[in-house]
Amino acid sequence: MTDSHAPIIVKLGTSVLTNGTRHIARRRMLEIVRQVAHLHDQGRAIALVSSGAIAAGREALAFPDLDPSMPRKQMLAAVGQGRLIQIYSELFGIFGIIVGQVLLTRSDLNNPVGRANARNTLNTLFAYRVVPIINENDTVATEEIQVGDNDNLSALVADLVNASLLILLTDQRGLFEADPRTHPDAALIPYVAQIDESVWARAGGTSSGLGTGGMITKLQAAQFATQRGTPTVIADGRLPDVIVRAAQGESVGTTFAAAR
Ligand code: GLU
């Protein structure tokens, strides 16, 4: 069991929210929300770091044929972020839970005043039993100030609030001995005591690699969080009760031990 007073951060990738389709999968989101509500009812503080703004924007605009330039992605995020929060608000409402939207960029988290403000806001939301739904502030996050991916953003947030656990939910079961797409017999690694170069190699990269998604950013997040004392789990968002089980200390996916 994790420290029951410190918050749990749950990161939801777009692939989890869309269930691998082009559409926001409300039924899947409801299943995630149900699990978060269960832990919330036990008195746990939980924040979601949720992607899906751009996917929701695309859906709302009936999948426009756009080149992937920054202003166009920001336009999609502007359309989608509000819709995403509306869906969360309705789904959490079923369980009598209020949500709050928190949009952050790297520059907010890098400067002491921004950090203090973000920390105070999150802690006050927890104190009022509100579930924060966090995303990068995509409409203003140009390349210089963006985190760029929500795996790393969720690790920064875990550090900010001294989280007891970071759960990265994706469409893969965790970290494998070799890439399961090319090595179908590769075994899942249930526990990683330390993220060393052999672990990076298994994720298909190096610690300095330029990965833009997939396992590399998840390992970067796990390394950042575990070095600052937050154990991290990478698991399949479709696994029944995955959030509840991870919070109870059950082995799901791959667990990375805190380094201190
Ligand atoms: N902030 C982006 C979105 O909401 C997603 C970034 C990511 O998935 O890492 O669509």
Short mmCIF file of C-alpha atoms and ligand atoms in Angstrom, two decimals:
data_model
loop_
_atom_site.label_atom_id
_atom_site.label_comp_id
_atom_site.label_asym_id
_atom_site.label_seq_id
_atom_site.Cartn_x
_atom_site.Cartn_y
_atom_site.Cartn_z
CA MET A 1 0.00 0.00 0.00
CA THR A 2 1.31 3.47 -0.85
CA ASP A 3 1.44 6.35 1.64
CA SER A 4 -2.27 7.06 1.89
CA HIS A 5 -1.85 10.81 2.44
CA ALA A 6 0.35 11.70 -0.53
CA PRO A 7 -1.40 12.07 -3.88
CA ILE A 8 -1.41 9.58 -6.72
CA ILE A 9 -0.82 10.90 -10.25
CA VAL A 10 -2.45 8.96 -13.09
CA LYS A 11 -1.34 9.77 -16.63
CA LEU A 12 -3.70 8.81 -19.45
CA GLY A 13 -2.34 8.71 -22.97
CA THR A 14 -4.45 9.48 -26.03
CA SER A 15 -4.37 5.78 -26.99
CA VAL A 16 -6.12 4.95 -23.71
CA LEU A 17 -8.76 7.68 -24.12
CA THR A 18 -9.52 6.74 -27.71
CA ASN A 19 -9.20 2.98 -27.17
CA GLY A 20 -7.07 2.92 -30.29
CA THR A 21 -9.72 4.60 -32.49
CA ARG A 22 -10.01 8.20 -33.78
CA HIS A 23 -12.80 8.94 -31.33
CA ILE A 24 -12.79 9.80 -27.63
CA ALA A 25 -14.00 6.57 -26.02
CA ARG A 26 -16.40 7.77 -23.30
CA ARG A 27 -17.03 4.25 -22.12
CA ARG A 28 -13.30 3.73 -21.49
CA MET A 29 -13.07 7.10 -19.78
CA LEU A 30 -16.00 6.11 -17.55
CA GLU A 31 -14.14 2.98 -16.53
CA ILE A 32 -11.07 5.07 -15.58
CA VAL A 33 -13.24 7.60 -13.75
CA ARG A 34 -15.00 4.80 -11.83
CA GLN A 35 -11.65 3.56 -10.52
CA VAL A 36 -10.50 7.05 -9.57
CA ALA A 37 -13.83 7.63 -7.80
CA HIS A 38 -13.37 4.40 -5.85
CA LEU A 39 -9.98 5.55 -4.52
CA HIS A 40 -11.30 9.08 -3.96
CA ASP A 41 -14.09 7.65 -1.81
CA GLN A 42 -11.43 5.93 0.29
CA GLY A 43 -9.95 9.36 0.99
CA ARG A 44 -7.10 9.25 -1.52
CA ALA A 45 -6.00 12.41 -3.34
CA ILE A 46 -5.70 11.74 -7.07
CA ALA A 47 -4.84 13.94 -10.04
CA LEU A 48 -5.16 12.94 -13.67
CA VAL A 49 -2.69 14.10 -16.30
CA SER A 50 -4.82 13.65 -19.38
CA SER A 51 -3.92 13.89 -23.03
CA GLY A 52 -6.64 13.80 -25.64
CA ALA A 53 -7.22 17.53 -26.23
CA ILE A 54 -5.96 17.34 -29.79
CA ALA A 55 -7.88 14.11 -30.45
CA ALA A 56 -11.06 15.70 -29.04
CA GLY A 57 -10.48 18.78 -31.23
CA ARG A 58 -10.09 16.64 -34.31
CA GLU A 59 -13.27 14.77 -33.49
CA ALA A 60 -15.21 18.01 -32.91
CA LEU A 61 -14.08 19.44 -36.26
CA ALA A 62 -14.94 16.18 -38.05
CA PHE A 63 -11.32 15.18 -38.68
CA PRO A 64 -10.08 18.08 -40.84
CA ASP A 65 -7.21 17.40 -43.19
CA LEU A 66 -4.51 19.58 -41.57
CA ASP A 67 -0.75 19.62 -41.76
CA PRO A 68 0.75 19.07 -38.30
CA SER A 69 2.11 22.62 -37.80
CA MET A 70 2.20 24.11 -34.31
CA PRO A 71 -0.64 26.67 -34.80
CA ARG A 72 -2.92 23.98 -36.22
CA LYS A 73 -2.21 21.61 -33.36
CA GLN A 74 -2.80 24.50 -30.95
CA MET A 75 -6.09 25.26 -32.69
CA LEU A 76 -7.17 21.62 -32.26
CA ALA A 77 -6.12 21.70 -28.61
CA ALA A 78 -8.09 24.93 -28.05
CA VAL A 79 -11.22 23.28 -29.45
CA GLY A 80 -10.64 19.95 -27.72
CA GLN A 81 -9.47 20.90 -24.22
CA GLY A 82 -12.83 22.36 -23.19
CA ARG A 83 -14.69 19.37 -24.59
CA LEU A 84 -12.36 16.99 -22.77
CA ILE A 85 -12.99 18.72 -19.45
CA GLN A 86 -16.72 18.75 -20.14
CA ILE A 87 -16.66 14.96 -20.59
CA TYR A 88 -14.61 14.48 -17.39
CA SER A 89 -16.91 16.82 -15.54
CA GLU A 90 -19.98 14.81 -16.58
CA LEU A 91 -18.40 11.43 -15.86
CA PHE A 92 -17.03 12.42 -12.44
CA GLY A 93 -20.39 14.06 -11.76
CA ILE A 94 -22.00 10.60 -11.85
CA PHE A 95 -19.95 9.86 -8.71
CA GLY A 96 -20.59 13.25 -7.11
CA ILE A 97 -17.01 14.41 -7.71
CA ILE A 98 -16.00 17.89 -8.89
CA VAL A 99 -13.05 18.32 -11.26
CA GLY A 100 -10.73 21.30 -11.78
CA GLN A 101 -8.75 22.08 -14.92
CA VAL A 102 -5.02 22.80 -14.51
CA LEU A 103 -3.01 23.75 -17.61
CA LEU A 104 0.76 23.97 -17.24
CA THR A 105 3.87 24.59 -19.32
CA ARG A 106 7.51 23.88 -18.59
CA SER A 107 8.18 27.55 -17.88
CA ASP A 108 5.50 27.52 -15.13
CA LEU A 109 7.27 24.61 -13.47
CA ASN A 110 10.80 25.95 -13.97
CA ASN A 111 10.41 29.28 -12.23
CA PRO A 112 10.03 29.37 -8.45
CA VAL A 113 6.93 31.60 -8.44
CA GLY A 114 5.14 29.48 -11.05
CA ARG A 115 6.08 26.29 -9.19
CA ALA A 116 4.81 27.61 -5.89
CA ASN A 117 1.56 28.75 -7.50
CA ALA A 118 1.00 25.43 -9.27
CA ARG A 119 1.80 23.48 -6.08
CA ASN A 120 -0.50 25.64 -3.95
CA THR A 121 -3.33 25.32 -6.45
CA LEU A 122 -3.02 21.53 -6.66
CA ASN A 123 -2.79 21.13 -2.89
CA THR A 124 -5.81 23.37 -2.39
CA LEU A 125 -7.79 21.37 -4.94
CA PHE A 126 -6.86 18.20 -3.03
CA ALA A 127 -7.86 19.83 0.26
CA TYR A 128 -11.30 20.60 -1.21
CA ARG A 129 -11.61 17.01 -2.55
CA VAL A 130 -11.54 18.19 -6.17
CA VAL A 131 -9.88 15.96 -8.77
CA PRO A 132 -7.41 18.04 -10.83
CA ILE A 133 -7.35 17.24 -14.55
CA ILE A 134 -3.98 18.42 -15.79
CA ASN A 135 -2.69 18.91 -19.33
CA GLU A 136 -0.01 20.92 -21.01
CA ASN A 137 -1.30 24.40 -21.89
CA ASP A 138 -0.99 23.52 -25.56
CA THR A 139 -2.40 26.79 -26.93
CA VAL A 140 0.55 28.79 -25.57
CA ALA A 141 3.19 26.08 -25.28
CA THR A 142 5.56 26.85 -28.12
CA GLU A 143 8.61 24.65 -28.55
CA GLU A 144 10.83 26.70 -26.22
CA ILE A 145 8.52 26.43 -23.23
CA GLN A 146 6.72 23.15 -23.73
CA VAL A 147 7.34 19.90 -21.93
CA GLY A 148 6.22 18.30 -25.17
CA ASP A 149 4.75 15.08 -23.87
CA ASN A 150 2.50 14.23 -20.98
CA ASP A 151 4.71 11.39 -19.69
CA ASN A 152 7.37 13.91 -18.66
CA LEU A 153 4.72 16.43 -17.57
CA SER A 154 3.20 13.85 -15.22
CA ALA A 155 6.63 13.19 -13.65
CA LEU A 156 7.14 16.93 -13.10
CA VAL A 157 3.73 17.08 -11.42
CA ALA A 158 4.52 14.00 -9.28
CA ASP A 159 7.66 15.77 -8.06
CA LEU A 160 5.77 19.03 -7.49
CA VAL A 161 3.24 17.46 -5.09
CA ASN A 162 5.52 14.72 -3.65
CA ALA A 163 3.26 12.02 -5.06
CA SER A 164 3.23 8.58 -3.48
CA LEU A 165 2.80 6.90 -6.86
CA LEU A 166 2.88 7.79 -10.56
CA ILE A 167 0.84 5.51 -12.85
CA LEU A 168 1.46 5.84 -16.60
CA LEU A 169 -1.38 4.18 -18.48
CA THR A 170 -0.85 3.25 -22.08
CA ASP A 171 -1.86 0.64 -24.67
CA GLN A 172 1.08 -1.63 -23.79
CA ARG A 173 1.36 -3.97 -20.83
CA GLY A 174 4.61 -2.40 -19.59
CA LEU A 175 8.31 -2.70 -20.33
CA PHE A 176 9.37 -5.90 -22.11
CA GLU A 177 12.72 -7.70 -22.34
CA ALA A 178 12.68 -6.79 -26.06
CA ASP A 179 10.31 -4.87 -28.36
CA PRO A 180 7.16 -7.06 -28.35
CA ARG A 181 6.25 -5.87 -31.87
CA THR A 182 9.38 -7.48 -33.31
CA HIS A 183 9.88 -10.13 -30.58
CA PRO A 184 6.43 -11.59 -29.85
CA ASP A 185 7.88 -13.99 -27.25
CA ALA A 186 9.51 -11.21 -25.23
CA ALA A 187 8.65 -11.33 -21.52
CA LEU A 188 7.19 -8.46 -19.51
CA ILE A 189 9.54 -7.07 -16.84
CA PRO A 190 7.41 -6.78 -13.68
CA TYR A 191 9.94 -4.92 -11.51
CA VAL A 192 12.86 -2.58 -12.16
CA ALA A 193 15.01 -1.74 -9.15
CA GLN A 194 17.16 0.76 -11.03
CA ILE A 195 16.94 2.37 -14.48
CA ASP A 196 20.36 1.70 -15.98
CA GLU A 197 21.58 1.57 -19.58
CA SER A 198 20.34 -2.02 -20.02
CA VAL A 199 16.83 -0.81 -19.18
CA TRP A 200 17.11 2.05 -21.69
CA ALA A 201 18.26 -0.43 -24.33
CA ARG A 202 15.13 -2.53 -23.70
CA ALA A 203 12.98 0.53 -24.35
CA GLY A 204 14.72 0.91 -27.70
CA GLY A 205 16.84 3.94 -26.88
CA THR A 206 19.39 5.62 -24.68
CA SER A 207 18.90 8.03 -21.82
CA SER A 208 19.85 10.88 -24.16
CA GLY A 209 17.69 9.61 -27.04
CA LEU A 210 15.35 11.93 -28.87
CA GLY A 211 12.21 9.87 -28.46
CA THR A 212 8.98 11.80 -28.97
CA GLY A 213 6.64 9.23 -27.51
CA GLY A 214 6.30 5.58 -26.67
CA MET A 215 8.52 3.87 -24.12
CA ILE A 216 11.39 6.38 -24.15
CA THR A 217 9.34 9.25 -22.71
CA LYS A 218 7.77 6.81 -20.22
CA LEU A 219 11.23 5.74 -19.04
CA GLN A 220 12.33 9.38 -18.84
CA ALA A 221 9.29 10.03 -16.66
CA ALA A 222 9.95 6.94 -14.53
CA GLN A 223 13.58 7.96 -14.06
CA PHE A 224 12.73 11.53 -13.07
CA ALA A 225 9.99 10.46 -10.66
CA THR A 226 11.84 7.54 -9.03
CA GLN A 227 14.98 9.65 -8.50
CA ARG A 228 12.79 12.08 -6.57
CA GLY A 229 11.20 9.39 -4.46
CA THR A 230 8.01 8.49 -6.37
CA PRO A 231 7.63 4.85 -7.47
CA THR A 232 6.26 4.60 -10.99
CA VAL A 233 4.09 2.03 -12.76
CA ILE A 234 3.72 1.62 -16.52
CA ALA A 235 0.65 -0.47 -17.29
CA ASP A 236 -2.11 -1.17 -19.80
CA GLY A 237 -5.05 1.21 -19.28
CA ARG A 238 -7.44 -1.57 -20.37
CA LEU A 239 -6.45 -3.93 -17.56
CA PRO A 240 -9.46 -4.40 -15.23
CA ASP A 241 -9.13 -2.23 -12.10
CA VAL A 242 -5.56 -1.32 -13.06
CA ILE A 243 -5.50 1.98 -11.12
CA VAL A 244 -7.02 0.50 -7.96
CA ARG A 245 -4.70 -2.51 -8.08
CA ALA A 246 -1.57 -0.37 -8.63
CA ALA A 247 -2.62 1.91 -5.75
CA GLN A 248 -3.00 -1.13 -3.50
CA GLY A 249 0.57 -2.15 -4.31
CA GLU A 250 -0.39 -5.10 -6.49
CA SER A 251 2.08 -5.87 -9.28
CA VAL A 252 0.56 -4.65 -12.56
CA GLY A 253 2.61 -3.91 -15.67
CA THR A 254 6.13 -2.76 -14.79
CA THR A 255 6.88 -1.16 -11.41
CA PHE A 256 9.95 1.05 -11.03
CA ALA A 257 11.20 1.32 -7.45
CA ALA A 258 11.80 4.74 -5.91
CA ALA A 259 15.52 5.46 -5.70
CA ARG A 260 15.23 6.88 -2.18
N1 GLU B 1 -1.21 17.67 -24.66
C1 GLU B 1 -1.53 16.80 -25.76
C2 GLU B 1 -3.04 16.61 -25.89
O1 GLU B 1 -3.78 16.84 -24.95
C3 GLU B 1 -0.94 15.43 -25.62
C4 GLU B 1 0.52 15.31 -25.36
C5 GLU B 1 0.88 13.83 -25.08
O2 GLU B 1 0.04 12.96 -25.29
O3 GLU B 1 1.96 13.54 -24.61
O4 GLU B 1 -3.55 16.20 -26.92
#
